[in-house]
CSV table of C-alpha atoms in Angstrom, one decimal:
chain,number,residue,atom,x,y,z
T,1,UNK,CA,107.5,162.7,102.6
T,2,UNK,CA,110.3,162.1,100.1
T,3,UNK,CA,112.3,160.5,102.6
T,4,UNK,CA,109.9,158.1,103.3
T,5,UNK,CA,109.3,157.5,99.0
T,6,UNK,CA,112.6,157.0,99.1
T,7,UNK,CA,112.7,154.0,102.1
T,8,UNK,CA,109.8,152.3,100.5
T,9,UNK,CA,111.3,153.2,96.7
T,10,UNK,CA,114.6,151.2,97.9
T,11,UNK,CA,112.7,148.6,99.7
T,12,UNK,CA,110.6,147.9,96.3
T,13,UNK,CA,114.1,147.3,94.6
T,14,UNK,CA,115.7,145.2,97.1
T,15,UNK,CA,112.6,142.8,96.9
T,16,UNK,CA,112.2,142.3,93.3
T,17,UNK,CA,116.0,142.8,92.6
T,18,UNK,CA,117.2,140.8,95.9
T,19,UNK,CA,114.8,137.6,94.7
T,20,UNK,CA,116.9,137.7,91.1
T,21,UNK,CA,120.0,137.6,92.7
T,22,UNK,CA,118.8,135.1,95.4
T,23,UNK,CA,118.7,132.6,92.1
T,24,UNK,CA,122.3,132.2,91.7
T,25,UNK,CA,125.1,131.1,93.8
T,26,UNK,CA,127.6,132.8,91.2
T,27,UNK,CA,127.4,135.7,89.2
T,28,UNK,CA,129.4,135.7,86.3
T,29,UNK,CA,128.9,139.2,83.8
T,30,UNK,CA,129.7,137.2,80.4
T,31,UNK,CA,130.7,140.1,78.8
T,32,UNK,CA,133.9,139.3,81.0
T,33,UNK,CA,134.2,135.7,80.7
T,34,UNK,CA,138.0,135.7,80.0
T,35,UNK,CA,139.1,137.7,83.0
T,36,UNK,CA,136.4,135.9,85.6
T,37,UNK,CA,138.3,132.8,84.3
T,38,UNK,CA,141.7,134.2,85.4
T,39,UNK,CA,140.5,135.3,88.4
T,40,UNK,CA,139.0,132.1,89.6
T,41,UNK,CA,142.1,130.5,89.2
T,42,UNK,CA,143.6,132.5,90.6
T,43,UNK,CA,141.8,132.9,94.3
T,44,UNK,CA,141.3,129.2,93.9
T,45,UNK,CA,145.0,128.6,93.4
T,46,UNK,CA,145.3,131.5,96.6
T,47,UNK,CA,143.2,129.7,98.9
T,48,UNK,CA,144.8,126.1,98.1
T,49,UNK,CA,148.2,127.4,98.6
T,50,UNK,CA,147.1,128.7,102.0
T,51,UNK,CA,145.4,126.5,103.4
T,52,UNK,CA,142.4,128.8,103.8
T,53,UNK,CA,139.0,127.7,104.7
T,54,UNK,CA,136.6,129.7,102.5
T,55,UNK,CA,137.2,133.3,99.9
T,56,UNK,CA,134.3,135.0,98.4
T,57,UNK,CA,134.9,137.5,96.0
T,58,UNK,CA,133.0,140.4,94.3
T,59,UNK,CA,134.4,142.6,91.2
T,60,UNK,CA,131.7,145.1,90.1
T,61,UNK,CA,131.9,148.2,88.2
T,62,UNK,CA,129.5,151.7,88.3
T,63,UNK,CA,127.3,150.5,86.4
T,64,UNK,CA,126.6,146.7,88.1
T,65,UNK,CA,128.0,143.4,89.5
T,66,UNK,CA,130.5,141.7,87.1
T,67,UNK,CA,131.6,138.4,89.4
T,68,UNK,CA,130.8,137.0,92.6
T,69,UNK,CA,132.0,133.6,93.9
T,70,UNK,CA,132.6,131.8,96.4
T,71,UNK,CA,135.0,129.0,97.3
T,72,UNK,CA,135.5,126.7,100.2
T,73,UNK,CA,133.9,126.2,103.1
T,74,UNK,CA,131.6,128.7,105.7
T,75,UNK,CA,131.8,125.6,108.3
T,76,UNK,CA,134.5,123.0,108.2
T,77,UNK,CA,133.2,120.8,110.7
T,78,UNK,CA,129.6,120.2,109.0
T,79,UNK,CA,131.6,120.6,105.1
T,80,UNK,CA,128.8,123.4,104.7
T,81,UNK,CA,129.7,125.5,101.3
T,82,UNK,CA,130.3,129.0,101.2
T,83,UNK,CA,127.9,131.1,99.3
T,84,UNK,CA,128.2,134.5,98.4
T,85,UNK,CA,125.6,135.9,100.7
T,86,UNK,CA,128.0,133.7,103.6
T,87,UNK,CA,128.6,136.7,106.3
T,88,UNK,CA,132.3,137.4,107.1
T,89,UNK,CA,133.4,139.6,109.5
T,90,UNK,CA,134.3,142.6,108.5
T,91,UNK,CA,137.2,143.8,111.2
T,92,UNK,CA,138.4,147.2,110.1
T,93,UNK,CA,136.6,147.5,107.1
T,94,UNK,CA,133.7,148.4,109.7
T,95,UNK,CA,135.7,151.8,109.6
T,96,UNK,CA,134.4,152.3,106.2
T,97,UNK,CA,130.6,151.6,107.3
T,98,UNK,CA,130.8,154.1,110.1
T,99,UNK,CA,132.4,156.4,107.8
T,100,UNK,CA,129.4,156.7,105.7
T,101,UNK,CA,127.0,157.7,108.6
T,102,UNK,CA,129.8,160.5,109.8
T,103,UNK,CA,129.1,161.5,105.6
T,104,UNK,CA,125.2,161.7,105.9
T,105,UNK,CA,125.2,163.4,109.5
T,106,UNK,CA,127.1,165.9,107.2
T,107,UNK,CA,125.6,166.1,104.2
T,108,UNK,CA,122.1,166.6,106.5
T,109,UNK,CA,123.9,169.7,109.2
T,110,UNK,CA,123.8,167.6,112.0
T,111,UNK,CA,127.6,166.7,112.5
T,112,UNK,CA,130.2,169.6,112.4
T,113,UNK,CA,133.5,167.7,112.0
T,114,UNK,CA,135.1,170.1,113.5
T,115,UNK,CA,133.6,170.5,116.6
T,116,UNK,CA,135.2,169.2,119.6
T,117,UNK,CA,133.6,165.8,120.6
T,118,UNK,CA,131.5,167.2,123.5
T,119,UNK,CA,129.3,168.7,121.6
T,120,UNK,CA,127.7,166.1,121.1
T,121,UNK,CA,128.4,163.4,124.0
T,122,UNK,CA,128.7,165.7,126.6
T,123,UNK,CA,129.9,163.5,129.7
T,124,UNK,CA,132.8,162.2,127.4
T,125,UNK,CA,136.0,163.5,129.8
T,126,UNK,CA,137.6,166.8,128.7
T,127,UNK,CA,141.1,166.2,127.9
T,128,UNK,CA,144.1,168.4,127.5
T,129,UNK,CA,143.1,169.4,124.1
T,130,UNK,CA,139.8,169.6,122.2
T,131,UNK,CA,139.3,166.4,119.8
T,132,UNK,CA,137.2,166.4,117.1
T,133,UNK,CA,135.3,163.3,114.3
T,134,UNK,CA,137.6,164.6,111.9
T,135,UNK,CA,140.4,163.6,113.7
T,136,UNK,CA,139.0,160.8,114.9
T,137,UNK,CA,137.9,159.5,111.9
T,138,UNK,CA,141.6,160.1,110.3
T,139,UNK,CA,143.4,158.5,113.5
T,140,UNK,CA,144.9,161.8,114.5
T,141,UNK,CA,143.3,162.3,117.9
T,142,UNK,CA,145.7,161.3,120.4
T,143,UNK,CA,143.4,158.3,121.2
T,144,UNK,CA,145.2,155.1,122.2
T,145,UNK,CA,144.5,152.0,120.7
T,146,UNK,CA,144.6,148.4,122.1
T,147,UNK,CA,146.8,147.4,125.1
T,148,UNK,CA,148.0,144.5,126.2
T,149,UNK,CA,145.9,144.9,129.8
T,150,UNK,CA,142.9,146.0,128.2
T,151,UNK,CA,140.3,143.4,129.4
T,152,UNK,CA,139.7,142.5,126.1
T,153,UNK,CA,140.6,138.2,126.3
T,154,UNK,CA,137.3,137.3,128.6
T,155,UNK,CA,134.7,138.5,126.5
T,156,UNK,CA,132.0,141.0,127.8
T,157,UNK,CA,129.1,142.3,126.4
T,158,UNK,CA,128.7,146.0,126.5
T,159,UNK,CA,125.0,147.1,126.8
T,160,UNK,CA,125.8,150.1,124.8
T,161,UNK,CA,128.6,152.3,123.3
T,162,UNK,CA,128.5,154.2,125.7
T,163,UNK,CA,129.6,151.3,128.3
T,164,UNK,CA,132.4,150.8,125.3
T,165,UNK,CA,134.0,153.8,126.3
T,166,UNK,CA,134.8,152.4,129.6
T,167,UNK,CA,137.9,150.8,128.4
T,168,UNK,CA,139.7,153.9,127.1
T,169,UNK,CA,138.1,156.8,128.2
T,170,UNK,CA,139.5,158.0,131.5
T,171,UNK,CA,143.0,157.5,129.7
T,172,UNK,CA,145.9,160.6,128.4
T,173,UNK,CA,145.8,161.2,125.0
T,174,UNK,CA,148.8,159.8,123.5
T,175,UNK,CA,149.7,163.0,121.7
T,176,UNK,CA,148.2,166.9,120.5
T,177,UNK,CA,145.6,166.0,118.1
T,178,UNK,CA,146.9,166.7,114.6
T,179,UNK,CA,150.0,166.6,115.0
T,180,UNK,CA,150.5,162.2,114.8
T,181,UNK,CA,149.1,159.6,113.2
T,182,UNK,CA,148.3,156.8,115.4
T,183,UNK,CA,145.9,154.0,114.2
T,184,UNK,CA,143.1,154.2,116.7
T,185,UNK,CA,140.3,151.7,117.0
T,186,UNK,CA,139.2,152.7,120.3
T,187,UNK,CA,138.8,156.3,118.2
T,188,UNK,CA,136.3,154.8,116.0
T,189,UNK,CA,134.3,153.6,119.4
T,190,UNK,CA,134.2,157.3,120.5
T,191,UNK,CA,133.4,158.5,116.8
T,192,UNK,CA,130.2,156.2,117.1
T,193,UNK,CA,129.5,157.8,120.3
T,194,UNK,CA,129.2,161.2,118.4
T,195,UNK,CA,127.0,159.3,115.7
T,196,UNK,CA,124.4,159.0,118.4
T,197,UNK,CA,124.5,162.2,119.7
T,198,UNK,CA,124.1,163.9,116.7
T,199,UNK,CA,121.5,161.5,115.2
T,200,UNK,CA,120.0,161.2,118.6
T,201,UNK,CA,119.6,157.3,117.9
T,202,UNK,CA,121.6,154.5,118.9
T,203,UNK,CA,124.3,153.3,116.4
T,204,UNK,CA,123.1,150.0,115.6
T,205,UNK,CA,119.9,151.4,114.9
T,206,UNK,CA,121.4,154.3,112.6
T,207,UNK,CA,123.4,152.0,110.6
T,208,UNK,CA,120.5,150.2,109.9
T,209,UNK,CA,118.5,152.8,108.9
T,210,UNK,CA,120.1,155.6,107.6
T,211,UNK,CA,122.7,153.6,105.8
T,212,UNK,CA,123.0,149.5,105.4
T,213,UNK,CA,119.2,150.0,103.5
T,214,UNK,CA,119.8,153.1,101.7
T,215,UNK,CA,122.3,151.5,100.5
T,216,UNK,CA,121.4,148.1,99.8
T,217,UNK,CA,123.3,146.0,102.5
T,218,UNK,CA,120.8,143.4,102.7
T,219,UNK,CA,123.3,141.2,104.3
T,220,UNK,CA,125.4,143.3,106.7
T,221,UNK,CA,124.9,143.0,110.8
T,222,UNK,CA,126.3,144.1,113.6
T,223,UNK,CA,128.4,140.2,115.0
T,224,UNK,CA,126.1,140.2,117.7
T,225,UNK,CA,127.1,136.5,120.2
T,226,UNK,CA,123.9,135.3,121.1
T,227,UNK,CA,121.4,136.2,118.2
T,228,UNK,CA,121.0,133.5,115.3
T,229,UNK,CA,122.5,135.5,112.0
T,230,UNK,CA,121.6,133.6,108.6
T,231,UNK,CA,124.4,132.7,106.8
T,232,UNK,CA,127.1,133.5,109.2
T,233,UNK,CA,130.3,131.6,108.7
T,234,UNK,CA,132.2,129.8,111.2
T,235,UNK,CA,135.5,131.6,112.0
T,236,UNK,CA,139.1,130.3,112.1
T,237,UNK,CA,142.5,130.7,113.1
T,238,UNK,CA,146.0,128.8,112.1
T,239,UNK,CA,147.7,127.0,114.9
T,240,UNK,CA,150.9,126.2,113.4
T,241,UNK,CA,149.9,124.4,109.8
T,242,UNK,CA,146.5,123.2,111.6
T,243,UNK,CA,143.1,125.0,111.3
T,244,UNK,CA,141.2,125.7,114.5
T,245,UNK,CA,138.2,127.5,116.0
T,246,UNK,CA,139.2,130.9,116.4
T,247,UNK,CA,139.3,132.2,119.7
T,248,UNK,CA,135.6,133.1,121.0
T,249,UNK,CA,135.6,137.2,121.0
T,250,UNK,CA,132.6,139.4,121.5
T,251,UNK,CA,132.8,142.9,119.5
T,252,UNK,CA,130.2,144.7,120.9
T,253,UNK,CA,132.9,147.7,122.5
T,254,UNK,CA,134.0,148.3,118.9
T,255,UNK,CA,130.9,148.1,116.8
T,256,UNK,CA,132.2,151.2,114.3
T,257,UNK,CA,135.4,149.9,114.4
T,258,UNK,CA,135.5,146.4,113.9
T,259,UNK,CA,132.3,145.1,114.8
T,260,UNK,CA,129.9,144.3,111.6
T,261,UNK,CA,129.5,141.4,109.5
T,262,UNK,CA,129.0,141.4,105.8
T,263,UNK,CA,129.7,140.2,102.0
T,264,UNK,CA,132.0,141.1,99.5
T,265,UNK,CA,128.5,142.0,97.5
T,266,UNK,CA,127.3,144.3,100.2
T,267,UNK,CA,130.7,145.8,99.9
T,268,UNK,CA,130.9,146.2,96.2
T,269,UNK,CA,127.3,147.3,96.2
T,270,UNK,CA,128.1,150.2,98.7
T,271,UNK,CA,131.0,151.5,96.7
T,272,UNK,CA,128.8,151.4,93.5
T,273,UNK,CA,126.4,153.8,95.7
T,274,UNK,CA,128.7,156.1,96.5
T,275,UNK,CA,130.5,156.6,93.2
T,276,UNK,CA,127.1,156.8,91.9
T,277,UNK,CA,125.9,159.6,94.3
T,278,UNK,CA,122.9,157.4,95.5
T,279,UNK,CA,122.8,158.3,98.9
T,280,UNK,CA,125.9,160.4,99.5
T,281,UNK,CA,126.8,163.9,97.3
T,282,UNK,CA,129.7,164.9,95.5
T,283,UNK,CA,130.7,167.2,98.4
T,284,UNK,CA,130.4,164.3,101.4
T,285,UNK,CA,132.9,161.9,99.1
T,286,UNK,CA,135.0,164.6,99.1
T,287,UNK,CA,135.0,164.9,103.1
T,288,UNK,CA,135.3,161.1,103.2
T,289,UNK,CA,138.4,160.4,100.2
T,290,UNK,CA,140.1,163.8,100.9
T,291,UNK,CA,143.2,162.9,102.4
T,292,UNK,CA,143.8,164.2,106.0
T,293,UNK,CA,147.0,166.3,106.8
T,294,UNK,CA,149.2,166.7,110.1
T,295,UNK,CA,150.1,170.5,111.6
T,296,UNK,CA,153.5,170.1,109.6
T,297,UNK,CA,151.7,169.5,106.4
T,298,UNK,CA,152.3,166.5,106.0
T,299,UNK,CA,149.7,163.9,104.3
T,300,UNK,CA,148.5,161.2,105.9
T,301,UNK,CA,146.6,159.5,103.0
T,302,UNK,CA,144.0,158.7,105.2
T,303,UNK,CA,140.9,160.6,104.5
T,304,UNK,CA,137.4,159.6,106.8
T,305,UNK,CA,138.5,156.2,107.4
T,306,UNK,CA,139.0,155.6,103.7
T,307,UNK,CA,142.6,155.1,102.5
T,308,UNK,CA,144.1,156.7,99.6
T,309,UNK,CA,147.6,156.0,97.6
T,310,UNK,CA,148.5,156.1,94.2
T,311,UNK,CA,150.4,154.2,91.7
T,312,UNK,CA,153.8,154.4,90.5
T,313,UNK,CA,151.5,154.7,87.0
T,314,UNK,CA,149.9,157.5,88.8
T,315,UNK,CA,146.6,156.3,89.3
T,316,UNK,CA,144.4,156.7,91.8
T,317,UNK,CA,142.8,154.1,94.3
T,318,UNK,CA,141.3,153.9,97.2
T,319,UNK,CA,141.3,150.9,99.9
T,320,UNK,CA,141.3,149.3,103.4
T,321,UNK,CA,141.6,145.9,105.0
T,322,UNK,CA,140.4,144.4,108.3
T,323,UNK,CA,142.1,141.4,110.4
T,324,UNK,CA,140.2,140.2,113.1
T,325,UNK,CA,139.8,137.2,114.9
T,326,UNK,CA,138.7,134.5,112.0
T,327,UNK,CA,138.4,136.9,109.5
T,328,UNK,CA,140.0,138.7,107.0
T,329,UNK,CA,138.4,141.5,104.5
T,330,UNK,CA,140.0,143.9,101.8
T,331,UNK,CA,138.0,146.1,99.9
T,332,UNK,CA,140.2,148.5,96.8
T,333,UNK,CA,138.8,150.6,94.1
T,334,UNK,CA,139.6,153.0,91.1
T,335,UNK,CA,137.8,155.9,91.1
T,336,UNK,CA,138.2,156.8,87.8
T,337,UNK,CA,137.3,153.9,86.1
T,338,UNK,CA,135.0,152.6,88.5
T,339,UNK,CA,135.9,149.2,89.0
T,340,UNK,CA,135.8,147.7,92.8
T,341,UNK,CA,137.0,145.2,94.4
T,342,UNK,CA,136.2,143.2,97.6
T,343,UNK,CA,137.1,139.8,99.2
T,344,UNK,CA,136.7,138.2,102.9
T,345,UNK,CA,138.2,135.2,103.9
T,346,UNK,CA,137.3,133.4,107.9
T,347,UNK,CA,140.7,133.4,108.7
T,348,UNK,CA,142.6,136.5,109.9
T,349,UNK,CA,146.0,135.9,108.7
T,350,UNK,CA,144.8,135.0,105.0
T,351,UNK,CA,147.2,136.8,102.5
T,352,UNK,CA,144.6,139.1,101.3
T,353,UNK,CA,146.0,143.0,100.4
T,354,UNK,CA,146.5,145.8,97.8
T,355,UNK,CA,148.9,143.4,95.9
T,356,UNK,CA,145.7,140.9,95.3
T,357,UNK,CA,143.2,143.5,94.9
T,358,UNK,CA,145.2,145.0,92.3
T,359,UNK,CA,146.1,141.4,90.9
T,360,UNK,CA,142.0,140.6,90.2
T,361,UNK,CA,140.9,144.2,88.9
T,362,UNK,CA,144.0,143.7,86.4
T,363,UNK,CA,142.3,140.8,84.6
T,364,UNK,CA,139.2,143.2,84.4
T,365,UNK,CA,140.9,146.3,83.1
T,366,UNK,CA,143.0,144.2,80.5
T,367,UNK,CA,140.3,141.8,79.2
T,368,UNK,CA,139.9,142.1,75.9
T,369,UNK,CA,136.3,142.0,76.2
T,370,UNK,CA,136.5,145.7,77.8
T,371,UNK,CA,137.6,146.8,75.0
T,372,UNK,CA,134.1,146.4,72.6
């Protein structure tokens, strides 16, 4: 019964709420009027020097939304303006969604991480040593990832994850899980796998439910081909110094890995969730931003999908970034002070990393405004 308060609770909120943010097209916190300045210069200034079609942008902190903008274009062809509900894709940064389900299946007692994969998708092939979601999730589970014969350039779609698995699964691990690190996408295909079997729902339909509207994500899909998405942008590659239509792809083998579509709001939104202990507890976000260690102790800075360094400074933050065809997304945040950052752009080889992240949030945590 309190689950179900809860769905219509959140549902309430995103129909009054979403309607007020419908209004705008930019959201500018005025509080912070100096350091939005700097930073529209500066992604404008980016995305002229780089010839790239269309940036949004999001900054937020814990406590709400400080800036969200978008510039350029979501379709070149018909000079249709981006917006900031525009829906990029999301490429690795899907990692990050699919992360959160692995934290609720936790939290709830319905996904040991450390059980070996079978236990909960059964016909999965044995292999020469048990795997488990924690490995997995933190790329140490011997699980190759692309390959140049992989039938990957004539698109398919697979009618399920399951059908996913077809690409990969009958294939040697590449190592003794643990003991490497070895970025996997094709790990986060399996990983989904185990999201069904231990929430005995598909993973589309888990996503959905269990976590894109928990958590707000009004405007995050799965990239599905044929269906008609609102407000999804057109995606681009550079050939030479000309812009063309990226390559046609279909990402339905790799839905937790690089499959979903989504906004730098959704993302900002998410993170303010989690730091906020909306959906998720104190104890699952340490699962998730715990960083993962090999058999020789060594760290991997990798925790459940989620990336985690530190500054020379010695500050904290957490990130990851996703190139795929036509798109590129970064997401970085402090925890301690809260402030997040998230930008997509439709082109995959846009300059968009830590060094630009960091960049934006400086405006925010220097403005003088912060400091009333």
């Amino acid at each position: 019964m309190k689950q179900h308060l809860t769905i219509i609770l959140t549902l309430y909120i995103q129909l009054v709420f979403g309607q007020n943010k419908q209004a705008g097209e930019i959201i500018r916190d005025q509080s912070f009027s100096e350091a939005i300045k700097k930073a529209e210069k500066f992604i404008d200034s980016l995305r002229k020097k780089q010839d790239l079609p269309g940036i949004s942008v999001c900054v937020g902190n814990k406590e709400k939304i400080l800036w969200a903008e978008a510039f350029g274009y979501a379709d070149l062809e018909n000079k249709t303006p981006l917006s900031i509900y525009s829906k990029f894709r999301m490429g690795s940064v899907s990692k990050l969604l699919t992360s959160l389900a692995v934290g609720r299946l936790y939290q709830e007692g319905k996904l040991d991480p450390d059980a070996p994969v079978q236990q909960y998708v059964p016909a999965f092939p044995v292999k020469q040593y048990p795997i488990t979601s924690r490995q997995l999730a933190g790329h140490l589970s011997g699980i190759r990832h692309y390959r140049k014969d992989d039938p990957l350039t004539i698109p398919k779609d697979y009618k399920s994850v399951w059908e996913g698995l077809s690409i990969f699964k009958e294939d040697t691990l590449l190592f003794k899980p643990g003991t490497q690190y070895e970025y996997s996408t094709y790990g986060y295909s399996l990983l989904s796998a185990v999201i069904e079997g231990a929430a005995h729902l598909s993973f589309l339909s888990y996503m959905q439910d269990s976590i894109f509207l928990p958590f707000g994500m009004t405007n995050t899909t799965a990239d599905i081909n044929d269906s008609i998405i609102a407000n999804r942008v057109r995606f681009y590659d550079h050939e030479g110094k000309k812009l063309v239509n990226a390559a046609l792809v279909n990402n339905s083998y790799k839905w937790a890995g690089g499959g979903f579509l989504s906004t730098p709001y959704d993302l900002v939104y998410m993170i303010e969730g989690l730091l906020n202990h909306q959906v998720l507890q104190e104890k699952t976000l340490e699962l998730l931003f715990t960083p993962q260690h090999l058999e020789n102790g060594t760290s991997t800075n990798v925790g459940i999908a989620w990336r985690i360094n530190t500054t020379k400074s010695g500050l904290t933050f957490i990130h990851h970034g996703g190139a795929i065809q036509g798109g590129r997304t970064f997401v970085l945040f402090y925890p301690e002070s809260g402030y997040i950052f998230a930008i997509t752009a439709n082109l995959m080889d846009a300059p968009l990393n830590i060094n630009e992240a960091m960049a934006v949030l400086g405006f925010f945590l220097h403005s003088r405004n912060t400091e009333r």
